[in-house]
Amino acid sequence: MSHAKLWLSVESPYFSEGFVAAAQSGGGAVSSLTFKQRIEQECIIESAIAPTLYKAAVSFVEDSGQWEPNYELGYTVSRFWETRRPHSFRELACFRQESGELWQAKAENPQVNRQKSAQRLSYALGRPVEKCEVSGLLRLYPEHTVLRKYETPLGAGSKPYLPPVTAGVWRQVAIRYGVECPAEVSLAALVGLGGEDTVVFGFWDWVAVNPAINILFTEGGKKVLAALSQGYAAIGFYGFRAYLAHDPILKTKVAPRLMPEVQRFIQPGRRAYIAFDQDEKAETRHDVEQGRAVFAGLLTAAGCDVRLVLWDGSLGKGIDDFIAAQGADAFAQLIDQAKPSARHERARQQAWAKQKREKERQAWLGQVAALVGLPEDTDRMAIAKAFRDRARLSGTVEVGHFPRLTLPADGDRRLIVLDGSKMTRKTSVGLRSVVGEGQQRGWCGVIFAPTRQLATNLAHELDVLTIDQYLALPPENRPAVAWVTACPESAHKLRSILANVVAFDEANECIPRLQSGELGNHPELARQAVKDLLSHANVVVLAQDGLYRSTVAAAQRWGNFDPTQVEVLRRQRPQTEMEIALYLDQAGDGESWDGTAWESTPKANRAFYTWFAGIENAVSKGQKVAIPSGSEGKARAIHRVLRGLHPDLKGQPIDGKYTPHRIRSEFAKNPTSFAPNRGLNWLSFSPAFNSGLSSEGTYFDQQFEYARAFEAASSISQRGERHRDAIRGEKIKRRNMYIASRGLATMPDPAVFTPDYWRSLLAGDPNTGAINLAQQMGCAEIASRLGQASADDWLELPEFLAIQAQETYFKVEFLRMEWETNGWAVNEMVCDPKAAETWSQPFYEATQNLIAQKGRTLARAKGKKQAGDEPAGAIEATKHHKWELQQKLGDYPGLNNPEWIEAWVIDSGTNGLFELRVRSLVCIAYEQPELWAEIARQHALNAIARAGQHDTADLPCTAREFAIAKLLKDAPGLYSVIKGRLTAWTNKDFIVAQAAAWAREKAVSLASASSTHQRIHGLQFTSKTPLVKCLHRLLQMVGLEGHYNGKVSTGDGNRAYQYRLVKLSDIEAKIAAKLADNCDRVHSLQRHRKRIETDSEVFNVLDQVLQQRVGDLTPAWDAIAAKVLEKYGLSRTSVRIGSLTEVLDAPKIQASIQDIIALIHVAQESGAEALHQLRQTIKPLYPGLWRAALAAA
């Protein structure tokens, strides 16, 4: 039965009289129908639209001679239309929105579709036909005329069709989906003037806020009204791609996204049906399928449950045809049978996982907000502002420059704080005035800059000497009024200068480095020298953009300044015009733009490659480009790619490691003229020049900035504004900023943003062994000094580290706040999804070429220890690096083999020489306890000698290697895996649970032995870390790698995941698979293979050299111990040198009640079987401890 009969007969009062008469008189009379009658037949009979809904949604506009249809469509009718007559539409059937606006119209006299007519003419004539030819050719070939089916309002753009509905339709939709109908709608249906035929408004707002209502998306107005007539909430588009947002500027560069009018209906969990037309033409069907796939992908990514409504096109092209021909029941069955495609179901699951992660992120953000006393629903920007307000100085800020400073009278002391943004003349006026007046008074002064190169540049700017220039003079020729610049590492060289003035340029960098102890060869001596300088100085000056409170507190404490002696000056430069184009690496989002990439989420860094495409485009146009980069390696790779693309152009990367000393010095002395003098088309500079110099002028046309994931916002800001036109905006009007996020944890422990977390890491005093040894030696003064040093030396360091964590994880928000203060516009850029296809291969090749070049250079180099705290240049740095390798490996032949160097030194990942040295130390601790004790003694003596300001000798291993090995020697199961006694393990093995419990207990100590970014993100061991992953992370710390080996039976009917160490065959299989897949990016895998092939050999060499080196260094350390005893010991004969080897730290073999309690908790997490295995293992060995631990647990 047709749906037309299902509705009502033509005698219905809803039809016009003329239409009823024509319909009753038979087919011949239908051709005599008026335009309105034809539309009624087309909608109500042929498209099965309810007459009441048709009456509510469709209206007519007739031309009375005043061109009403033209005005309705937005056309302009000239006053002189008689000479250029507009098209006469005669009458329009208008499909109107709920708002009353025209959405689409059908004309009684439609216009010619020039595009489709041109296509037909081209096919018929066998040649291309331009649009301008169409009118003339159609006069000759009228049979090829194609008329427009519908007209749309001029300039209105693409919008969805949201028609008005009647109270009856509203109630029908509410009943279908079990959603409560608004009371006013029900009331209108019962008592309104038209009953259920009453037109009511607000239907689409009601649908938007009720995700339980399924939405059917289709093409065309008649299909929407047909579906609504059946009680389905339907939204229509002009065509199968008309759901996309349109950007007339970026056009194809924009990744597909939904128009805002559709987005308001998209909520996670809402079911969305897509019912596009079933066309007969194969080409059209393919296009529709592509459009449907993209639409489904976008809806799925937003969390919708997407269903595709598909049917045999012979049953009706559109859903209105299907309903009219097959009836309402068949359509309802069609909807019920709609299922998601396998591809989009997987995408839906991915979207669900993404939403779950988003909820976790919001919960994490709430925890972070609580740290600063904000509500849980606080956004990132408000949290970042609270962090900033706590960390930085407060008070009045004046707009303008710093004035000349006046020094206090003799006998008075002052701490002057210059807290000002870039270009407020902190150095050129503030520090220069201090130097000038100090020289006039006959005072001496020391000015610190973060690095030696920047200290050299500062000396040039202030017309003073560097510390090296000063010390190179014969004592009799040294100036009586000495003013020198130095880096913090060189502070111990300043003992001959009694400074009246001590200044810190970039104080936020200098003072934290002094407190961290990560300075050159003599960190303790440098720190003590600075403390002495500050305590005796008349004037201390701190200069920085955004000074931290803790920086001022450290200087005030070390210098013994009371609050009345502190003078704070704060300045802000005037606002300028600048645009920030922000390219953010959305590494975890996994968007899919074309509807076909869901199976393998793209991993390419679209943001970076889109950003680089801007560099290449600018260089190609002949523009000069500045590239401040937070990564030396990335700066080198960018330079290589540009040089390959433009061999006839010039570029120069500047960094503190690989750039020749001569070039680096030339840049530091005069950065403004460096690029113009060399005729550079691009110039990149890396973190070595984050601060301390500035380039004036307008040589560069554009600036592109690269920020690493682990950089803090202040470092990014400092480096990006070295070229001053990037602030002024005279020539550079836009700064293009790429910010990486790969490798940075999404949700670290919120505690990392608090000083208490870092205080707990630092409180595990590394001097414990040295204090014990000093007490054994009878050196009470040294023991006391070591005990007090940690508290005094790093008191503010936890604050610094917490601020660094805040500025790292909230860097975008910190930068936005600064940019907004400057009055700059910030625009987040949309990235080209195809950019990675274009640029990833050139960057891969450039990276591999750089690795190969470094390998060749280091293999050919002759080892030589550097003379100072910093290498003089790239050649000296390479020689020193080779010397360090020779200290570890002796004359091992691999040191002269480029391939070996690449695998073990340049591209070693987490399986390099450092990890093998730690493994060697762990084995020594187990197998040679006396040798381990001697290594411990030498490290303790090193701390004692430095505390006593004695010269020291070399150490057999670094302090960090020793600290990690000292921890790992007690890790359960680790030594067994190293020695091959444990070759396979499962996730249910007891030894795995033991290792996890130990790692979780020692998590803070393990983190404190890691590098700073790993403390935040890396080798963490928490209750959420799986047991097996804990063991594998411990193995990673000694250069070993766990490998999944399949499932095995546990003997009790269950199965477990089995693991073993990775083998050579595993890597070879990966290489073969990539090559079989036509992927030649196997260089890292080949280096991994090289490491596995030579692991045993390299380990044995490292072990032998380490043991030999301990013995060789023992006499030197004996002599140092004797000197310490002679100066500080209570009795020169009370403690023999030989007895110092009793500082023995052998592996623990005795269990404690705390150990067993921890294991019980882990076993309880794993189930009854694990607890049973634990009881069977522990109880026979320690029955008393077992009972006590079980009671406590």
Tab-separated table of N, CA and C in Angstrom, residues 785-875:
chain	number	residue	atom	x	y	z
A	785	ARG	N	79.840	20.472	57.927
A	785	ARG	CA	79.690	21.314	56.737
A	785	ARG	C	78.854	20.611	55.673
A	786	LEU	N	79.097	19.317	55.487
A	786	LEU	CA	78.322	18.553	54.511
A	786	LEU	C	76.860	18.465	54.930
A	787	GLY	N	76.620	18.297	56.239
A	787	GLY	CA	75.251	18.189	56.714
A	787	GLY	C	74.470	19.480	56.564
A	788	GLN	N	75.163	20.609	56.736
A	788	GLN	CA	74.482	21.895	56.641
A	788	GLN	C	74.373	22.386	55.205
A	789	ALA	N	75.257	21.898	54.334
A	789	ALA	CA	75.322	22.441	52.971
A	789	ALA	C	74.028	22.227	52.219
A	790	SER	N	73.469	21.044	52.343
A	790	SER	CA	72.292	20.755	51.543
A	790	SER	C	71.157	21.705	51.869
A	791	ALA	N	70.963	22.012	53.157
A	791	ALA	CA	69.867	22.896	53.541
A	791	ALA	C	70.100	24.322	53.051
A	792	ASP	N	71.321	24.799	53.120
A	792	ASP	CA	71.604	26.180	52.765
A	792	ASP	C	71.772	26.372	51.263
A	793	ASP	N	72.342	25.365	50.621
A	793	ASP	CA	72.699	25.527	49.213
A	793	ASP	C	71.496	25.465	48.289
A	794	TRP	N	70.507	24.632	48.609
A	794	TRP	CA	69.396	24.485	47.673
A	794	TRP	C	68.047	24.817	48.315
A	795	LEU	N	68.023	25.757	49.244
A	795	LEU	CA	66.793	26.077	49.950
A	795	LEU	C	65.682	26.516	48.994
A	796	GLU	N	66.009	27.335	47.998
A	796	GLU	CA	65.001	27.808	47.034
A	796	GLU	C	64.878	26.900	45.815
A	797	LEU	N	65.758	25.911	45.686
A	797	LEU	CA	65.747	25.073	44.488
A	797	LEU	C	64.414	24.352	44.276
A	798	PRO	N	63.746	23.827	45.318
A	798	PRO	CA	62.427	23.223	45.077
A	798	PRO	C	61.434	24.181	44.445
A	799	GLU	N	61.496	25.466	44.842
A	799	GLU	CA	60.618	26.468	44.228
A	799	GLU	C	60.945	26.620	42.741
A	800	PHE	N	62.241	26.702	42.417
A	800	PHE	CA	62.647	26.846	41.018
A	800	PHE	C	62.161	25.672	40.177
A	801	LEU	N	62.336	24.453	40.691
A	801	LEU	CA	61.955	23.261	39.932
A	801	LEU	C	60.445	23.169	39.763
A	802	ALA	N	59.693	23.562	40.780
A	802	ALA	CA	58.231	23.572	40.663
A	802	ALA	C	57.788	24.580	39.604
A	803	ILE	N	58.414	25.756	39.594
A	803	ILE	CA	58.085	26.773	38.582
A	803	ILE	C	58.416	26.252	37.186
A	804	GLN	N	59.553	25.574	37.069
A	804	GLN	CA	59.927	25.017	35.765
A	804	GLN	C	58.890	24.011	35.296
A	805	ALA	N	58.390	23.167	36.196
A	805	ALA	CA	57.353	22.206	35.829
A	805	ALA	C	56.076	22.927	35.403
A	806	GLN	N	55.700	23.963	36.137
A	806	GLN	CA	54.498	24.721	35.792
A	806	GLN	C	54.630	25.357	34.409
A	807	GLU	N	55.777	25.976	34.144
A	807	GLU	CA	55.970	26.658	32.859
A	807	GLU	C	56.161	25.673	31.710
A	808	THR	N	56.492	24.429	32.023
A	808	THR	CA	56.649	23.416	30.979
A	808	THR	C	55.293	22.852	30.563
A	809	TYR	N	54.472	22.495	31.538
A	809	TYR	CA	53.183	21.872	31.230
A	809	TYR	C	52.102	22.895	30.883
A	810	PHE	N	52.267	24.119	31.306
A	810	PHE	CA	51.292	25.167	30.982
A	810	PHE	C	51.964	26.250	30.139
A	811	LYS	N	52.901	25.839	29.293
A	811	LYS	CA	53.680	26.831	28.547
A	811	LYS	C	52.809	27.654	27.618
A	812	VAL	N	51.847	27.027	26.968
A	812	VAL	CA	51.009	27.773	26.030
A	812	VAL	C	50.228	28.859	26.772
A	813	GLU	N	49.702	28.514	27.946
A	813	GLU	CA	48.941	29.486	28.720
A	813	GLU	C	49.836	30.612	29.236
A	814	PHE	N	51.035	30.270	29.715
A	814	PHE	CA	51.969	31.310	30.172
A	814	PHE	C	52.321	32.257	29.027
A	815	LEU	N	52.585	31.698	27.858
A	815	LEU	CA	52.940	32.529	26.714
A	815	LEU	C	51.769	33.392	26.276
A	816	ARG	N	50.567	32.823	26.270
A	816	ARG	CA	49.393	33.612	25.885
A	816	ARG	C	49.204	34.817	26.810
A	817	MET	N	49.397	34.595	28.113
A	817	MET	CA	49.265	35.715	29.053
A	817	MET	C	50.266	36.821	28.730
A	818	GLU	N	51.495	36.431	28.428
A	818	GLU	CA	52.512	37.433	28.101
A	818	GLU	C	52.160	38.154	26.809
A	819	TRP	N	51.748	37.400	25.801
A	819	TRP	CA	51.412	38.016	24.510
A	819	TRP	C	50.237	38.970	24.645
A	820	GLU	N	49.240	38.572	25.424
A	820	GLU	CA	48.081	39.454	25.602
A	820	GLU	C	48.476	40.731	26.341
A	821	THR	N	49.395	40.606	27.308
A	821	THR	CA	49.903	41.799	27.999
A	821	THR	C	50.585	42.740	27.005
A	822	ASN	N	51.259	42.166	26.010
A	822	ASN	CA	51.935	42.969	24.991
A	822	ASN	C	50.970	43.568	23.982
A	823	GLY	N	49.686	43.160	24.065
A	823	GLY	CA	48.706	43.659	23.110
A	823	GLY	C	48.722	42.922	21.787
A	824	TRP	N	49.245	41.684	21.764
A	824	TRP	CA	49.382	40.944	20.514
A	824	TRP	C	48.186	40.028	20.284
A	825	ALA	N	47.838	39.842	19.017
A	825	ALA	CA	46.760	38.925	18.634
A	825	ALA	C	47.327	37.519	18.496
A	826	VAL	N	46.620	36.543	19.031
A	826	VAL	CA	47.063	35.153	18.994
A	826	VAL	C	46.046	34.339	18.200
A	827	ASN	N	46.512	33.689	17.141
A	827	ASN	CA	45.642	32.865	16.300
A	827	ASN	C	46.203	31.460	16.198
A	828	GLU	N	45.394	30.491	16.601
A	828	GLU	CA	45.808	29.091	16.475
A	828	GLU	C	45.541	28.626	15.049
A	829	MET	N	46.567	28.138	14.386
A	829	MET	CA	46.486	27.833	12.970
A	829	MET	C	45.932	26.433	12.734
A	830	VAL	N	45.192	26.288	11.641
A	830	VAL	CA	44.725	24.975	11.204
A	830	VAL	C	45.800	24.369	10.316
A	831	CYS	N	46.132	23.114	10.563
A	831	CYS	CA	47.283	22.499	9.897
A	831	CYS	C	46.871	21.676	8.687
A	832	ASP	N	47.727	21.680	7.713
A	832	ASP	CA	47.487	20.965	6.460
A	832	ASP	C	47.723	19.472	6.680
A	833	PRO	N	46.703	18.614	6.512
A	833	PRO	CA	46.901	17.178	6.743
A	833	PRO	C	47.843	16.522	5.742
A	834	LYS	N	48.123	17.205	4.628
A	834	LYS	CA	49.002	16.623	3.616
A	834	LYS	C	50.442	17.119	3.725
A	835	ALA	N	50.700	18.006	4.672
A	835	ALA	CA	52.048	18.568	4.788
A	835	ALA	C	53.074	17.496	5.122
A	836	ALA	N	52.684	16.521	5.949
A	836	ALA	CA	53.625	15.464	6.341
A	836	ALA	C	54.057	14.638	5.136
A	837	GLU	N	53.144	14.411	4.207
A	837	GLU	CA	53.497	13.638	3.012
A	837	GLU	C	54.598	14.337	2.224
A	838	THR	N	54.570	15.651	2.241
A	838	THR	CA	55.535	16.425	1.460
A	838	THR	C	56.892	16.516	2.138
A	839	TRP	N	56.893	16.695	3.471
A	839	TRP	CA	58.133	17.081	4.141
A	839	TRP	C	58.733	16.044	5.071
A	840	SER	N	58.023	14.982	5.411
A	840	SER	CA	58.584	14.039	6.385
A	840	SER	C	59.823	13.315	5.836
A	841	GLN	N	59.806	12.957	4.567
A	841	GLN	CA	60.957	12.240	4.001
A	841	GLN	C	62.208	13.122	3.945
A	842	PRO	N	62.124	14.373	3.470
A	842	PRO	CA	63.327	15.220	3.514
A	842	PRO	C	63.893	15.377	4.921
A	843	PHE	N	63.035	15.484	5.921
A	843	PHE	CA	63.532	15.622	7.292
A	843	PHE	C	64.132	14.313	7.800
A	844	TYR	N	63.540	13.214	7.410
A	844	TYR	CA	64.120	11.929	7.819
A	844	TYR	C	65.528	11.781	7.239
A	845	GLU	N	65.663	12.096	5.964
A	845	GLU	CA	66.973	11.988	5.325
A	845	GLU	C	67.976	12.953	5.946
A	846	ALA	N	67.537	14.173	6.250
A	846	ALA	CA	68.437	15.149	6.873
A	846	ALA	C	68.902	14.666	8.243
A	847	THR	N	67.983	14.097	9.012
A	847	THR	CA	68.338	13.593	10.340
A	847	THR	C	69.347	12.458	10.241
A	848	GLN	N	69.124	11.543	9.315
A	848	GLN	CA	70.049	10.416	9.157
A	848	GLN	C	71.420	10.900	8.679
A	849	ASN	N	71.431	11.898	7.808
A	849	ASN	CA	72.716	12.449	7.352
A	849	ASN	C	73.477	13.119	8.495
A	850	LEU	N	72.745	13.805	9.376
A	850	LEU	CA	73.393	14.430	10.531
A	850	LEU	C	73.986	13.375	11.466
A	851	ILE	N	73.238	12.295	11.692
A	851	ILE	CA	73.752	11.215	12.550
A	851	ILE	C	75.013	10.620	11.947
A	852	ALA	N	74.978	10.378	10.632
A	852	ALA	CA	76.147	9.805	9.962
A	852	ALA	C	77.341	10.757	10.026
A	853	GLN	N	77.073	12.057	9.840
A	853	GLN	CA	78.168	13.031	9.895
A	853	GLN	C	78.793	13.078	11.291
A	854	LYS	N	77.950	13.089	12.326
A	854	LYS	CA	78.469	13.099	13.696
A	854	LYS	C	79.276	11.838	13.972
A	855	GLY	N	78.791	10.706	13.460
A	855	GLY	CA	79.518	9.456	13.655
A	855	GLY	C	80.893	9.491	13.011
A	856	ARG	N	80.961	9.998	11.777
A	856	ARG	CA	82.255	10.087	11.077
A	856	ARG	C	83.191	11.036	11.808
A	857	THR	N	82.662	12.195	12.224
A	857	THR	CA	83.507	13.204	12.890
A	857	THR	C	84.071	12.666	14.191
A	858	LEU	N	83.236	12.046	14.995
A	858	LEU	CA	83.682	11.545	16.291
A	858	LEU	C	84.639	10.364	16.120
A	859	ALA	N	84.418	9.547	15.106
A	859	ALA	CA	85.313	8.405	14.870
A	859	ALA	C	86.706	8.877	14.474
A	860	ARG	N	86.797	9.970	13.720
A	860	ARG	CA	88.098	10.464	13.253
A	860	ARG	C	88.816	11.308	14.300
A	861	ALA	N	88.064	11.832	15.298
A	861	ALA	CA	88.638	12.787	16.251
A	861	ALA	C	89.685	12.127	17.142
A	862	LYS	N	90.637	12.944	17.610
A	862	LYS	CA	91.634	12.532	18.592
A	862	LYS	C	91.189	13.030	19.962
A	863	GLY	N	91.128	12.135	20.917
A	863	GLY	CA	90.638	12.502	22.230
A	863	GLY	C	91.549	13.489	22.947
A	864	LYS	N	90.960	14.521	23.561
A	864	LYS	CA	91.724	15.497	24.322
A	864	LYS	C	90.807	16.154	25.344
A	865	LYS	N	91.216	16.164	26.599
A	865	LYS	CA	90.417	16.770	27.653
A	865	LYS	C	90.429	18.288	27.505
A	866	GLN	N	89.251	18.907	27.649
A	866	GLN	CA	89.173	20.355	27.514
A	866	GLN	C	89.805	21.022	28.728
A	867	ALA	N	90.322	22.215	28.506
A	867	ALA	CA	91.051	22.903	29.566
A	867	ALA	C	90.121	23.589	30.554
A	868	GLY	N	89.055	24.211	30.080
A	868	GLY	CA	88.184	24.988	30.967
A	868	GLY	C	86.889	24.280	31.280
A	869	ASP	N	85.944	25.073	31.820
A	869	ASP	CA	84.637	24.525	32.173
A	869	ASP	C	83.752	24.328	30.953
A	870	GLU	N	83.979	25.127	29.905
A	870	GLU	CA	83.195	25.020	28.684
A	870	GLU	C	84.136	24.818	27.510
A	871	PRO	N	83.732	23.997	26.501
A	871	PRO	CA	84.575	23.843	25.323
A	871	PRO	C	84.665	25.139	24.543
A	872	ALA	N	85.846	25.377	23.968
A	872	ALA	CA	86.049	26.630	23.228
A	872	ALA	C	85.295	26.631	21.910
A	873	GLY	N	84.956	25.484	21.361
A	873	GLY	CA	84.263	25.412	20.086
A	873	GLY	C	83.880	23.992	19.750
A	874	ALA	N	83.354	23.811	18.529
A	874	ALA	CA	82.859	22.501	18.127
A	874	ALA	C	83.974	21.469	18.071
A	875	ILE	N	85.148	21.855	17.579
A	875	ILE	CA	86.258	20.902	17.466
A	875	ILE	C	86.713	20.461	18.853
